[in-house]
Amino acid sequence: MRIDIRTGSGHLVGVDVGPDEGDDSGPTPMELVLVALAGCTAMDVISILRKKRQIPTSYEIDARGERTDDHPRVYTRIVVEHRVDASVEGEAIRRSVELSATKYCPVSAMLSLGTVIEHRYRIGEAGESLLALVTGPEGAVAA
């Protein structure tokens, strides 16, 4: 069931439906939705942190979603967690995540029209996951 798709910018992306119906040779289209959200917000956050002169030596992002059981199986809730090392100040990462979610990331803005997105951040490996804000059909709610 693998399908290779050429994007408008000329890049080739392979998608599949998973091991139940396909050969699991690529991400599913719904996984790519999370990848698009993670990539969009990560680029914003890094750019904003650099402007704040807060340059992490490590940065990871995790995006997970919950979907309806009935078709078309849309996302009802997504959690995005930004993980930075302890060289970044808490307020700098919190504000960078907030700005990405509410102002700069078009993927986040589009998904928030119909999906609740919980935006979180974690500083250091042992740090706790902190809520930055929640966006969704009802608007943004700060932590």
Coordinates of N, CA and C in Angstrom, one line a residue:
M1 N 0.8 -1.2 0.0 CA 0.0 0.0 0.0 C 0.9 1.3 0.0
R2 N 2.2 1.1 0.0 CA 3.1 2.3 0.0 C 2.8 3.2 -1.2
I3 N 2.8 4.5 -0.9 CA 2.6 5.5 -2.0 C 3.7 6.5 -1.8
D4 N 4.4 6.9 -2.9 CA 5.4 7.9 -2.8 C 4.8 9.2 -3.4
I5 N 4.9 10.2 -2.7 CA 4.3 11.5 -3.0 C 5.4 12.6 -3.2
R6 N 5.3 13.3 -4.3 CA 6.3 14.4 -4.5 C 5.6 15.7 -4.1
T7 N 6.2 16.4 -3.2 CA 5.7 17.6 -2.7 C 5.8 18.7 -3.7
G8 N 5.2 19.8 -3.4 CA 5.2 21.0 -4.3 C 6.7 21.5 -4.5
S9 N 7.5 21.3 -3.4 CA 8.9 21.8 -3.5 C 9.8 20.7 -4.1
G10 N 9.2 19.6 -4.5 CA 10.0 18.6 -5.2 C 10.6 17.4 -4.3
H11 N 10.3 17.4 -3.1 CA 10.8 16.4 -2.2 C 9.8 15.1 -2.3
L12 N 10.5 14.0 -2.2 CA 9.7 12.7 -2.2 C 9.5 12.2 -0.8
V13 N 8.2 11.9 -0.5 CA 7.8 11.4 0.8 C 7.0 10.1 0.6
G14 N 7.5 9.0 1.2 CA 6.8 7.8 1.1 C 5.9 7.6 2.3
V15 N 4.6 7.2 2.1 CA 3.7 6.9 3.1 C 3.1 5.5 3.0
D16 N 2.7 4.9 4.1 CA 2.2 3.6 4.1 C 1.0 3.6 5.1
V17 N 0.3 2.5 5.2 CA -0.8 2.4 6.1 C -0.5 1.5 7.4
G18 N 0.7 1.1 7.5 CA 1.1 0.3 8.6 C 1.1 -1.2 8.4
P19 N 1.6 -2.0 9.3 CA 1.8 -3.4 9.1 C 0.5 -4.2 8.9
D20 N -0.7 -3.7 9.3 CA -1.9 -4.5 9.2 C -2.4 -4.6 7.7
E21 N -2.1 -3.5 7.0 CA -2.6 -3.5 5.6 C -1.5 -3.2 4.6
G22 N -0.4 -2.7 5.0 CA 0.7 -2.4 4.2 C 2.0 -3.1 4.6
D23 N 3.1 -2.7 4.1 CA 4.4 -3.3 4.6 C 5.1 -2.5 5.6
D24 N 4.5 -1.4 6.1 CA 5.1 -0.6 7.2 C 6.4 0.1 6.7
S25 N 6.5 0.4 5.4 CA 7.7 1.0 4.9 C 7.8 2.5 5.0
G26 N 6.8 3.1 5.6 CA 6.9 4.6 5.8 C 5.9 5.0 6.8
P27 N 5.9 6.2 7.2 CA 4.9 6.7 8.2 C 3.5 6.7 7.6
T28 N 2.5 6.7 8.4 CA 1.1 6.8 8.0 C 0.8 8.3 7.7
P29 N -0.2 8.6 6.9 CA -0.5 10.0 6.7 C -0.8 10.7 8.1
M30 N -1.5 10.1 9.0 CA -1.8 10.7 10.3 C -0.5 10.9 11.1
E31 N 0.5 10.1 11.0 CA 1.7 10.3 11.7 C 2.4 11.5 11.1
L32 N 2.3 11.7 9.8 CA 2.9 12.9 9.1 C 2.2 14.2 9.6
V33 N 1.0 14.1 10.0 CA 0.3 15.3 10.6 C 1.1 15.7 11.9
L34 N 1.4 14.8 12.7 CA 2.1 15.0 13.9 C 3.5 15.5 13.6
V35 N 4.2 14.9 12.6 CA 5.5 15.3 12.2 C 5.5 16.8 11.7
A36 N 4.5 17.1 10.9 CA 4.4 18.5 10.5 C 4.2 19.5 11.6
L37 N 3.4 19.1 12.6 CA 3.2 20.0 13.8 C 4.5 20.1 14.5
A38 N 5.2 19.0 14.8 CA 6.4 19.0 15.6 C 7.5 19.8 14.8
G39 N 7.6 19.6 13.5 CA 8.6 20.3 12.8 C 8.4 21.8 12.7
C40 N 7.2 22.2 12.5 CA 6.8 23.6 12.4 C 7.1 24.3 13.8
T41 N 6.6 23.7 14.9 CA 6.8 24.4 16.1 C 8.2 24.3 16.6
A42 N 8.9 23.3 16.3 CA 10.3 23.2 16.7 C 11.2 24.2 16.0
M43 N 10.9 24.5 14.7 CA 11.7 25.5 14.0 C 11.4 26.9 14.6
D44 N 10.2 27.1 15.0 CA 9.8 28.4 15.6 C 10.5 28.5 16.9
V45 N 10.4 27.5 17.8 CA 11.0 27.6 19.1 C 12.5 27.8 19.1
I46 N 13.2 27.1 18.2 CA 14.6 27.3 18.1 C 15.0 28.7 17.7
S47 N 14.2 29.2 16.7 CA 14.5 30.5 16.2 C 14.2 31.6 17.3
I48 N 13.2 31.4 18.0 CA 12.9 32.4 19.1 C 13.9 32.3 20.2
L49 N 14.3 31.1 20.6 CA 15.3 30.9 21.6 C 16.6 31.6 21.2
R50 N 17.0 31.4 19.9 CA 18.2 32.1 19.4 C 18.2 33.6 19.6
K51 N 17.0 34.2 19.2 CA 16.8 35.6 19.3 C 16.9 36.0 20.8
K52 N 16.6 35.2 21.7 CA 16.7 35.5 23.1 C 18.1 35.1 23.7
R53 N 19.0 34.7 22.8 CA 20.3 34.3 23.2 C 20.3 33.1 24.2
Q54 N 19.3 32.2 23.9 CA 19.1 31.0 24.7 C 19.3 29.8 23.8
I55 N 20.5 29.4 23.6 CA 20.8 28.3 22.6 C 21.0 27.0 23.3
P56 N 20.1 26.1 23.2 CA 20.2 24.8 23.9 C 21.3 23.9 23.2
T57 N 22.0 23.1 24.0 CA 22.9 22.2 23.4 C 22.2 20.9 23.0
S58 N 21.0 20.7 23.6 CA 20.2 19.6 23.1 C 18.7 20.0 23.1
Y59 N 18.0 19.5 22.1 CA 16.6 19.9 21.9 C 15.9 18.7 21.3
E60 N 14.8 18.3 21.9 CA 14.0 17.2 21.3 C 12.6 17.6 21.4
I61 N 11.7 17.1 20.5 CA 10.3 17.4 20.5 C 9.6 16.1 20.4
D62 N 8.5 15.9 21.1 CA 7.7 14.7 21.1 C 6.2 15.2 20.8
A63 N 5.6 14.6 19.8 CA 4.2 14.9 19.6 C 3.4 13.6 19.5
R64 N 2.4 13.5 20.4 CA 1.5 12.3 20.5 C 0.1 12.7 20.3
G65 N -0.7 11.9 19.7 CA -2.1 12.3 19.5 C -3.1 11.2 19.9
E66 N -4.3 11.6 20.3 CA -5.4 10.7 20.6 C -6.4 10.8 19.5
R67 N -6.9 9.7 19.0 CA -7.8 9.8 17.8 C -9.2 9.1 18.2
T68 N -10.2 9.5 17.5 CA -11.5 8.9 17.7 C -11.5 7.4 17.2
D69 N -12.4 6.6 17.7 CA -12.5 5.2 17.3 C -13.2 5.1 16.0
D70 N -14.1 6.0 15.7 CA -14.9 5.9 14.5 C -14.3 6.7 13.4
H71 N -14.5 6.3 12.2 CA -13.9 6.9 11.0 C -14.6 8.3 10.8
P72 N -13.8 9.3 10.5 CA -12.5 9.2 9.8 C -11.3 9.2 10.8
R73 N -11.5 8.9 12.1 CA -10.5 8.7 13.1 C -9.6 10.0 13.2
V74 N -10.2 11.1 13.4 CA -9.4 12.4 13.5 C -8.8 12.5 14.9
Y75 N -7.8 13.3 15.0 CA -7.2 13.6 16.3 C -8.2 14.5 17.1
T76 N -8.3 14.1 18.4 CA -9.2 14.9 19.3 C -8.3 15.6 20.3
R77 N -7.1 15.1 20.5 CA -6.2 15.8 21.5 C -4.8 15.4 21.1
I78 N -3.9 16.4 21.1 CA -2.5 16.2 20.8 C -1.7 16.8 22.0
V79 N -0.6 16.2 22.3 CA 0.3 16.7 23.3 C 1.7 16.9 22.6
V80 N 2.2 18.1 22.7 CA 3.5 18.4 22.1 C 4.4 18.8 23.3
E81 N 5.5 18.1 23.4 CA 6.4 18.4 24.5 C 7.8 18.8 23.9
H82 N 8.3 19.9 24.3 CA 9.6 20.4 23.9 C 10.6 20.1 25.0
R83 N 11.7 19.5 24.7 CA 12.7 19.1 25.8 C 14.0 19.8 25.4
V84 N 14.4 20.6 26.4 CA 15.7 21.3 26.2 C 16.6 21.0 27.4
D85 N 17.9 21.2 27.3 CA 18.8 21.0 28.4 C 18.8 22.2 29.3
A86 N 19.4 22.0 30.5 CA 19.3 23.0 31.5 C 20.0 24.3 31.3
S87 N 20.6 24.5 30.1 CA 21.2 25.8 29.8 C 20.2 26.8 29.4
V88 N 18.9 26.4 29.2 CA 17.9 27.3 28.8 C 17.0 27.7 30.0
E89 N 16.8 29.0 30.1 CA 15.9 29.5 31.2 C 14.5 29.1 31.0
G90 N 13.8 28.8 32.1 CA 12.4 28.3 32.0 C 11.5 29.3 31.3
E91 N 11.6 30.6 31.6 CA 10.6 31.5 31.0 C 10.9 31.7 29.5
A92 N 12.2 31.5 29.1 CA 12.5 31.6 27.7 C 11.9 30.5 26.9
I93 N 12.0 29.3 27.4 CA 11.4 28.2 26.6 C 9.9 28.3 26.7
R94 N 9.3 28.6 27.8 CA 7.8 28.7 28.0 C 7.3 29.7 27.0
R95 N 7.9 30.9 26.9 CA 7.4 32.0 26.1 C 7.6 31.6 24.6
S96 N 8.7 30.9 24.3 CA 9.0 30.5 22.9 C 7.9 29.5 22.4
V97 N 7.6 28.6 23.3 CA 6.5 27.6 23.0 C 5.2 28.3 22.8
E98 N 4.9 29.3 23.7 CA 3.6 30.0 23.6 C 3.6 30.8 22.3
L99 N 4.6 31.5 21.9 CA 4.6 32.3 20.7 C 4.5 31.4 19.4
S100 N 5.1 30.3 19.4 CA 5.0 29.4 18.3 C 3.5 28.9 18.2
A101 N 2.9 28.5 19.3 CA 1.6 28.0 19.3 C 0.5 29.0 19.0
T102 N 0.7 30.2 19.4 CA -0.4 31.2 19.2 C -0.1 32.2 18.1
K103 N 1.1 32.3 17.6 CA 1.4 33.3 16.6 C 2.1 32.9 15.3
Y104 N 3.0 32.0 15.4 CA 3.9 31.7 14.3 C 3.6 30.4 13.5
C105 N 3.3 29.3 14.2 CA 3.2 28.0 13.5 C 1.8 27.8 12.9
P106 N 1.8 27.8 11.5 CA 0.5 27.7 10.8 C -0.1 26.3 11.0
V107 N 0.7 25.3 11.2 CA 0.2 23.9 11.4 C -0.5 23.8 12.7
S108 N 0.0 24.4 13.8 CA -0.6 24.5 15.1 C -1.9 25.3 15.0
A109 N -1.9 26.4 14.3 CA -3.1 27.2 14.1 C -4.2 26.4 13.4
M110 N -3.9 25.7 12.4 CA -4.9 25.0 11.6 C -5.4 23.8 12.4
L111 N -4.6 23.1 13.1 CA -5.0 21.9 13.9 C -5.9 22.4 15.1
S112 N -5.5 23.5 15.7 CA -6.2 24.0 16.8 C -7.7 24.4 16.5
L113 N -8.0 24.6 15.3 CA -9.4 24.9 14.9 C -10.3 23.8 15.3
G114 N -9.8 22.5 15.3 CA -10.7 21.4 15.6 C -10.2 20.4 16.7
T115 N -9.0 20.7 17.2 CA -8.3 19.8 18.1 C -7.7 20.5 19.3
V116 N -7.8 19.9 20.4 CA -7.2 20.5 21.6 C -5.7 20.1 21.6
I117 N -4.8 21.1 21.7 CA -3.4 20.8 21.7 C -2.8 21.3 23.0
E118 N -2.2 20.4 23.7 CA -1.5 20.7 25.0 C 0.0 20.9 24.7
H119 N 0.5 22.1 24.9 CA 1.9 22.5 24.6 C 2.6 22.4 25.9
R120 N 3.7 21.6 26.0 CA 4.4 21.4 27.2 C 5.9 21.6 27.0
Y121 N 6.7 21.7 28.0 CA 8.1 21.8 27.9 C 8.8 21.2 29.1
R122 N 10.0 20.7 28.9 CA 10.8 20.0 30.0 C 12.2 20.5 29.9
I123 N 12.7 20.9 31.0 CA 14.1 21.4 31.1 C 15.0 20.4 31.8
G124 N 16.0 19.9 31.1 CA 16.8 18.9 31.7 C 16.2 17.5 31.6
E125 N 17.0 16.5 31.7 CA 16.5 15.1 31.6 C 15.6 14.7 32.8
A126 N 15.9 15.3 34.0 CA 15.2 14.9 35.2 C 14.0 15.9 35.5
G127 N 13.9 16.9 34.6 CA 12.9 18.0 34.9 C 11.5 17.4 34.7
E128 N 10.6 18.1 35.3 CA 9.2 17.7 35.1 C 8.6 18.3 33.9
S129 N 7.6 17.7 33.3 CA 6.9 18.2 32.2 C 6.0 19.3 32.6
L130 N 6.2 20.5 32.1 CA 5.4 21.7 32.6 C 4.5 22.2 31.4
L131 N 3.3 22.6 31.8 CA 2.3 23.1 30.8 C 2.6 24.5 30.4
A132 N 2.8 24.8 29.1 CA 3.0 26.2 28.7 C 1.6 26.8 28.4
L133 N 0.8 26.1 27.6 CA -0.6 26.5 27.3 C -1.4 25.4 26.6
V134 N -2.6 25.6 26.5 CA -3.5 24.7 25.7 C -4.2 25.5 24.7
T135 N -4.2 25.0 23.4 CA -4.9 25.7 22.3 C -6.0 24.7 21.8
G136 N -6.9 25.3 21.2 CA -8.0 24.5 20.6 C -9.1 25.3 20.1
P137 N -10.3 24.6 19.8 CA -11.4 25.3 19.2 C -11.9 26.5 20.1
E138 N -11.7 26.4 21.4 CA -12.1 27.4 22.3 C -11.1 28.6 22.5
G139 N -10.0 28.5 21.8 CA -8.9 29.5 21.9 C -7.8 29.0 22.7
A140 N -6.9 29.9 23.1 CA -5.7 29.5 23.9 C -5.9 29.8 25.3
V141 N -5.5 28.9 26.2 CA -5.6 29.1 27.6 C -4.1 29.0 28.2
A142 N -3.6 30.0 28.7 CA -2.3 30.0 29.3 C -2.2 29.1 30.6
A143 N -1.1 28.6 30.9 CA -0.9 27.8 32.1 C -1.0 28.6 33.3

